[in-house]
mmCIF file with all atom_site columns, C-alpha atoms in Angstrom:
data_model
loop_
_atom_site.group_PDB
_atom_site.id
_atom_site.type_symbol
_atom_site.label_atom_id
_atom_site.label_alt_id
_atom_site.label_comp_id
_atom_site.label_asym_id
_atom_site.label_entity_id
_atom_site.label_seq_id
_atom_site.pdbx_PDB_ins_code
_atom_site.Cartn_x
_atom_site.Cartn_y
_atom_site.Cartn_z
_atom_site.occupancy
_atom_site.B_iso_or_equiv
_atom_site.pdbx_formal_charge
_atom_site.auth_seq_id
_atom_site.auth_comp_id
_atom_site.auth_asym_id
_atom_site.auth_atom_id
_atom_site.pdbx_PDB_model_num
ATOM 1   C CA . UNK O 1 1   ? 20.557 -16.172 2.090   1.00 59.00 ? 1   UNK O CA 1
ATOM 2   C CA . UNK O 1 2   ? 18.687 -19.132 3.538   1.00 65.00 ? 2   UNK O CA 1
ATOM 3   C CA . UNK O 1 3   ? 19.905 -18.463 7.079   1.00 80.00 ? 3   UNK O CA 1
ATOM 4   C CA . UNK O 1 4   ? 18.942 -14.780 6.749   1.00 78.00 ? 4   UNK O CA 1
ATOM 5   C CA . UNK O 1 5   ? 15.455 -15.786 5.623   1.00 71.00 ? 5   UNK O CA 1
ATOM 6   C CA . UNK O 1 6   ? 15.199 -18.195 8.560   1.00 79.00 ? 6   UNK O CA 1
ATOM 7   C CA . UNK O 1 7   ? 16.205 -15.549 11.096  1.00 85.00 ? 7   UNK O CA 1
ATOM 8   C CA . UNK O 1 8   ? 13.928 -12.892 9.608   1.00 81.00 ? 8   UNK O CA 1
ATOM 9   C CA . UNK O 1 9   ? 11.087 -15.400 9.744   1.00 78.00 ? 9   UNK O CA 1
ATOM 10  C CA . UNK O 1 10  ? 11.871 -16.223 13.365  1.00 88.00 ? 10  UNK O CA 1
ATOM 11  C CA . UNK O 1 11  ? 11.979 -12.545 14.325  1.00 89.00 ? 11  UNK O CA 1
ATOM 12  C CA . UNK O 1 12  ? 8.659  -11.876 12.590  1.00 85.00 ? 12  UNK O CA 1
ATOM 13  C CA . UNK O 1 13  ? 7.153  -14.929 14.299  1.00 87.00 ? 13  UNK O CA 1
ATOM 14  C CA . UNK O 1 14  ? 8.224  -13.640 17.718  1.00 93.00 ? 14  UNK O CA 1
ATOM 15  C CA . UNK O 1 15  ? 6.698  -10.218 17.046  1.00 91.00 ? 15  UNK O CA 1
ATOM 16  C CA . UNK O 1 16  ? 3.392  -11.713 15.889  1.00 87.00 ? 16  UNK O CA 1
ATOM 17  C CA . UNK O 1 17  ? 3.312  -14.113 18.852  1.00 93.00 ? 17  UNK O CA 1
ATOM 18  C CA . UNK O 1 18  ? 4.017  -11.278 21.307  1.00 92.00 ? 18  UNK O CA 1
ATOM 19  C CA . UNK O 1 19  ? 1.228  -9.125  19.884  1.00 86.00 ? 19  UNK O CA 1
ATOM 20  C CA . UNK O 1 20  ? -1.192 -12.072 19.860  1.00 87.00 ? 20  UNK O CA 1
ATOM 21  C CA . UNK O 1 21  ? -0.384 -13.054 23.468  1.00 91.00 ? 21  UNK O CA 1
ATOM 22  C CA . UNK O 1 22  ? -0.630 -9.443  24.654  1.00 87.00 ? 22  UNK O CA 1
ATOM 23  C CA . UNK O 1 23  ? -4.047 -9.084  23.026  1.00 84.00 ? 23  UNK O CA 1
ATOM 24  C CA . UNK O 1 24  ? -5.250 -12.428 24.341  1.00 86.00 ? 24  UNK O CA 1
ATOM 25  C CA . UNK O 1 25  ? -4.198 -11.726 27.942  1.00 88.00 ? 25  UNK O CA 1
ATOM 26  C CA . UNK O 1 26  ? -5.211 -8.057  28.143  1.00 87.00 ? 26  UNK O CA 1
ATOM 27  C CA . UNK O 1 27  ? -8.762 -7.874  29.578  1.00 86.00 ? 27  UNK O CA 1
ATOM 28  C CA . UNK O 1 28  ? -9.151 -4.352  28.145  1.00 85.00 ? 28  UNK O CA 1
ATOM 29  C CA . UNK O 1 29  ? -7.817 -5.187  24.690  1.00 80.00 ? 29  UNK O CA 1
ATOM 30  C CA . UNK O 1 30  ? -9.183 -2.879  22.014  1.00 81.00 ? 30  UNK O CA 1
ATOM 31  C CA . UNK O 1 31  ? -8.717 -4.105  18.468  1.00 78.00 ? 31  UNK O CA 1
ATOM 32  C CA . UNK O 1 32  ? -9.729 -0.682  17.157  1.00 79.00 ? 32  UNK O CA 1
ATOM 33  C CA . UNK O 1 33  ? -6.934 1.001   19.119  1.00 78.00 ? 33  UNK O CA 1
ATOM 34  C CA . UNK O 1 34  ? -4.333 -1.351  17.625  1.00 74.00 ? 34  UNK O CA 1
ATOM 35  C CA . UNK O 1 35  ? -5.554 -1.063  14.029  1.00 76.00 ? 35  UNK O CA 1
ATOM 36  C CA . UNK O 1 36  ? -3.300 0.865   11.658  1.00 81.00 ? 36  UNK O CA 1
ATOM 37  C CA . UNK O 1 37  ? -4.701 3.945   9.913   1.00 84.00 ? 37  UNK O CA 1
ATOM 38  C CA . UNK O 1 38  ? -6.612 3.266   6.671   1.00 87.00 ? 38  UNK O CA 1
ATOM 39  C CA . UNK O 1 39  ? -3.840 4.924   4.633   1.00 88.00 ? 39  UNK O CA 1
ATOM 40  C CA . UNK O 1 40  ? -1.284 2.403   5.891   1.00 91.00 ? 40  UNK O CA 1
ATOM 41  C CA . UNK O 1 41  ? -3.625 -0.508  5.205   1.00 93.00 ? 41  UNK O CA 1
ATOM 42  C CA . UNK O 1 42  ? -4.133 0.832   1.676   1.00 93.00 ? 42  UNK O CA 1
ATOM 43  C CA . UNK O 1 43  ? -0.364 1.008   1.065   1.00 94.00 ? 43  UNK O CA 1
ATOM 44  C CA . UNK O 1 44  ? 0.110  -2.579  2.294   1.00 94.00 ? 44  UNK O CA 1
ATOM 45  C CA . UNK O 1 45  ? -2.781 -3.851  0.189   1.00 95.00 ? 45  UNK O CA 1
ATOM 46  C CA . UNK O 1 46  ? -1.634 -2.126  -2.995  1.00 94.00 ? 46  UNK O CA 1
ATOM 47  C CA . UNK O 1 47  ? 1.992  -3.209  -2.489  1.00 95.00 ? 47  UNK O CA 1
ATOM 48  C CA . UNK O 1 48  ? 0.849  -6.793  -2.005  1.00 95.00 ? 48  UNK O CA 1
ATOM 49  C CA . UNK O 1 49  ? -1.709 -6.937  -4.797  1.00 95.00 ? 49  UNK O CA 1
ATOM 50  C CA . UNK O 1 50  ? 0.324  -5.075  -7.412  1.00 95.00 ? 50  UNK O CA 1
ATOM 51  C CA . UNK O 1 51  ? 3.364  -7.278  -6.779  1.00 95.00 ? 51  UNK O CA 1
ATOM 52  C CA . UNK O 1 52  ? 1.423  -10.547 -6.698  1.00 93.00 ? 52  UNK O CA 1
ATOM 53  C CA . UNK O 1 53  ? -0.824 -9.838  -9.670  1.00 94.00 ? 53  UNK O CA 1
ATOM 54  C CA . UNK O 1 54  ? 2.025  -8.524  -11.810 1.00 95.00 ? 54  UNK O CA 1
ATOM 55  C CA . UNK O 1 55  ? 4.115  -11.614 -10.999 1.00 92.00 ? 55  UNK O CA 1
ATOM 56  C CA . UNK O 1 56  ? 1.175  -13.831 -12.015 1.00 91.00 ? 56  UNK O CA 1
ATOM 57  C CA . UNK O 1 57  ? 0.536  -11.775 -15.159 1.00 93.00 ? 57  UNK O CA 1
ATOM 58  C CA . UNK O 1 58  ? 4.185  -11.708 -16.256 1.00 92.00 ? 58  UNK O CA 1
ATOM 59  C CA . UNK O 1 59  ? 5.545  -15.171 -15.417 1.00 90.00 ? 59  UNK O CA 1
ATOM 60  C CA . UNK O 1 60  ? 8.782  -14.663 -17.350 1.00 94.00 ? 60  UNK O CA 1
ATOM 61  C CA . UNK O 1 61  ? 9.762  -11.595 -15.312 1.00 95.00 ? 61  UNK O CA 1
ATOM 62  C CA . UNK O 1 62  ? 11.532 -12.187 -12.013 1.00 94.00 ? 62  UNK O CA 1
ATOM 63  C CA . UNK O 1 63  ? 9.206  -11.526 -9.072  1.00 95.00 ? 63  UNK O CA 1
ATOM 64  C CA . UNK O 1 64  ? 12.169 -9.930  -7.282  1.00 95.00 ? 64  UNK O CA 1
ATOM 65  C CA . UNK O 1 65  ? 12.536 -7.444  -10.132 1.00 97.00 ? 65  UNK O CA 1
ATOM 66  C CA . UNK O 1 66  ? 8.804  -6.742  -10.015 1.00 96.00 ? 66  UNK O CA 1
ATOM 67  C CA . UNK O 1 67  ? 8.923  -6.132  -6.268  1.00 96.00 ? 67  UNK O CA 1
ATOM 68  C CA . UNK O 1 68  ? 11.959 -3.876  -6.601  1.00 97.00 ? 68  UNK O CA 1
ATOM 69  C CA . UNK O 1 69  ? 10.228 -1.983  -9.395  1.00 97.00 ? 69  UNK O CA 1
ATOM 70  C CA . UNK O 1 70  ? 7.133  -1.324  -7.323  1.00 96.00 ? 70  UNK O CA 1
ATOM 71  C CA . UNK O 1 71  ? 9.224  -0.240  -4.350  1.00 96.00 ? 71  UNK O CA 1
ATOM 72  C CA . UNK O 1 72  ? 11.119 2.128   -6.644  1.00 96.00 ? 72  UNK O CA 1
ATOM 73  C CA . UNK O 1 73  ? 7.896  3.613   -7.986  1.00 95.00 ? 73  UNK O CA 1
ATOM 74  C CA . UNK O 1 74  ? 6.432  3.942   -4.478  1.00 94.00 ? 74  UNK O CA 1
ATOM 75  C CA . UNK O 1 75  ? 9.584  5.627   -3.168  1.00 95.00 ? 75  UNK O CA 1
ATOM 76  C CA . UNK O 1 76  ? 9.603  7.973   -6.170  1.00 95.00 ? 76  UNK O CA 1
ATOM 77  C CA . UNK O 1 77  ? 6.037  9.035   -5.391  1.00 92.00 ? 77  UNK O CA 1
ATOM 78  C CA . UNK O 1 78  ? 6.898  9.558   -1.723  1.00 92.00 ? 78  UNK O CA 1
ATOM 79  C CA . UNK O 1 79  ? 9.872  11.733  -2.721  1.00 93.00 ? 79  UNK O CA 1
ATOM 80  C CA . UNK O 1 80  ? 7.734  13.662  -5.188  1.00 94.00 ? 80  UNK O CA 1
ATOM 81  C CA . UNK O 1 81  ? 5.447  14.510  -2.272  1.00 93.00 ? 81  UNK O CA 1
ATOM 82  C CA . UNK O 1 82  ? 8.404  16.128  -0.486  1.00 92.00 ? 82  UNK O CA 1
ATOM 83  C CA . UNK O 1 83  ? 8.790  18.548  -3.377  1.00 91.00 ? 83  UNK O CA 1
ATOM 84  C CA . UNK O 1 84  ? 5.046  19.120  -3.812  1.00 89.00 ? 84  UNK O CA 1
ATOM 85  C CA . UNK O 1 85  ? 4.948  17.539  -7.268  1.00 92.00 ? 85  UNK O CA 1
ATOM 86  C CA . UNK O 1 86  ? 2.049  15.267  -6.262  1.00 89.00 ? 86  UNK O CA 1
ATOM 87  C CA . UNK O 1 87  ? -0.541 15.632  -3.527  1.00 88.00 ? 87  UNK O CA 1
ATOM 88  C CA . UNK O 1 88  ? 0.089  14.248  -0.069  1.00 86.00 ? 88  UNK O CA 1
ATOM 89  C CA . UNK O 1 89  ? 2.935  14.346  2.403   1.00 88.00 ? 89  UNK O CA 1
ATOM 90  C CA . UNK O 1 90  ? 5.983  12.122  2.751   1.00 91.00 ? 90  UNK O CA 1
ATOM 91  C CA . UNK O 1 91  ? 5.535  9.658   5.608   1.00 91.00 ? 91  UNK O CA 1
ATOM 92  C CA . UNK O 1 92  ? 7.911  6.934   6.699   1.00 93.00 ? 92  UNK O CA 1
ATOM 93  C CA . UNK O 1 93  ? 4.957  4.756   7.699   1.00 93.00 ? 93  UNK O CA 1
ATOM 94  C CA . UNK O 1 94  ? 3.835  4.785   4.059   1.00 93.00 ? 94  UNK O CA 1
ATOM 95  C CA . UNK O 1 95  ? 7.295  3.670   2.932   1.00 94.00 ? 95  UNK O CA 1
ATOM 96  C CA . UNK O 1 96  ? 7.287  0.900   5.557   1.00 95.00 ? 96  UNK O CA 1
ATOM 97  C CA . UNK O 1 97  ? 3.788  -0.158  4.526   1.00 95.00 ? 97  UNK O CA 1
ATOM 98  C CA . UNK O 1 98  ? 4.834  -0.375  0.870   1.00 95.00 ? 98  UNK O CA 1
ATOM 99  C CA . UNK O 1 99  ? 7.811  -2.530  1.836   1.00 96.00 ? 99  UNK O CA 1
ATOM 100 C CA . UNK O 1 100 ? 5.547  -4.695  3.990   1.00 95.00 ? 100 UNK O CA 1
ATOM 101 C CA . UNK O 1 101 ? 3.062  -5.277  1.180   1.00 96.00 ? 101 UNK O CA 1
ATOM 102 C CA . UNK O 1 102 ? 5.734  -6.195  -1.357  1.00 97.00 ? 102 UNK O CA 1
ATOM 103 C CA . UNK O 1 103 ? 7.511  -8.411  1.187   1.00 95.00 ? 103 UNK O CA 1
ATOM 104 C CA . UNK O 1 104 ? 4.240  -10.182 1.999   1.00 95.00 ? 104 UNK O CA 1
ATOM 105 C CA . UNK O 1 105 ? 3.779  -10.974 -1.692  1.00 95.00 ? 105 UNK O CA 1
ATOM 106 C CA . UNK O 1 106 ? 7.355  -12.200 -2.147  1.00 94.00 ? 106 UNK O CA 1
ATOM 107 C CA . UNK O 1 107 ? 7.692  -14.149 1.126   1.00 91.00 ? 107 UNK O CA 1
ATOM 108 C CA . UNK O 1 108 ? 5.829  -17.276 -0.086  1.00 90.00 ? 108 UNK O CA 1
ATOM 109 C CA . UNK O 1 109 ? 8.016  -17.337 -3.189  1.00 87.00 ? 109 UNK O CA 1
ATOM 110 C CA . UNK O 1 110 ? 11.171 -17.137 -1.087  1.00 85.00 ? 110 UNK O CA 1
ATOM 111 C CA . UNK O 1 111 ? 9.882  -19.858 1.225   1.00 84.00 ? 111 UNK O CA 1
ATOM 112 C CA . UNK O 1 112 ? 8.966  -22.143 -1.685  1.00 84.00 ? 112 UNK O CA 1
ATOM 113 C CA . UNK O 1 113 ? 12.388 -21.695 -3.265  1.00 82.00 ? 113 UNK O CA 1
ATOM 114 C CA . UNK O 1 114 ? 14.042 -22.412 0.058   1.00 79.00 ? 114 UNK O CA 1
ATOM 115 C CA . UNK O 1 115 ? 12.039 -25.578 0.577   1.00 80.00 ? 115 UNK O CA 1
ATOM 116 C CA . UNK O 1 116 ? 11.784 -26.916 -2.940  1.00 82.00 ? 116 UNK O CA 1
ATOM 117 C CA . UNK O 1 117 ? 14.627 -25.225 -4.800  1.00 76.00 ? 117 UNK O CA 1
ATOM 118 C CA . UNK O 1 118 ? 14.455 -22.930 -7.783  1.00 65.00 ? 118 UNK O CA 1
ATOM 119 C CA . UNK O 1 119 ? 11.877 -23.917 -10.403 1.00 59.00 ? 119 UNK O CA 1
ATOM 120 C CA . UNK O 1 120 ? 13.145 -25.539 -13.553 1.00 50.00 ? 120 UNK O CA 1
ATOM 121 C CA . UNK O 1 121 ? 13.718 -23.406 -16.638 1.00 47.00 ? 121 UNK O CA 1
ATOM 122 C CA . UNK O 1 122 ? 10.511 -22.366 -18.346 1.00 50.00 ? 122 UNK O CA 1
ATOM 123 C CA . UNK O 1 123 ? 9.902  -23.377 -21.973 1.00 47.00 ? 123 UNK O CA 1
#
């Protein structure tokens, strides 16, 4: 698991570096053109905040279980949109944004466990 985390981190680092270098070297760089749609930003923000704040609020529940739960709920809502049970339309970018938000909330936990080991048992 640790080597997978390392390689995923390296891949993400390369992507972020490539985007940053491209933007820095492009004399016609437009930040507005590269910005994701507000809907995607909203999905990332809610995925991140719901996962993080629930993990803080429920310290005895595994953050991995919390993240999986929110991804399950988000995917259920996306599938309900396919069948017209809730408003909106199914979009893969929304699914990816939900995953990104939850992953962003869980990444520091994974990194801390990798560096410092699992926390001791709680009282």
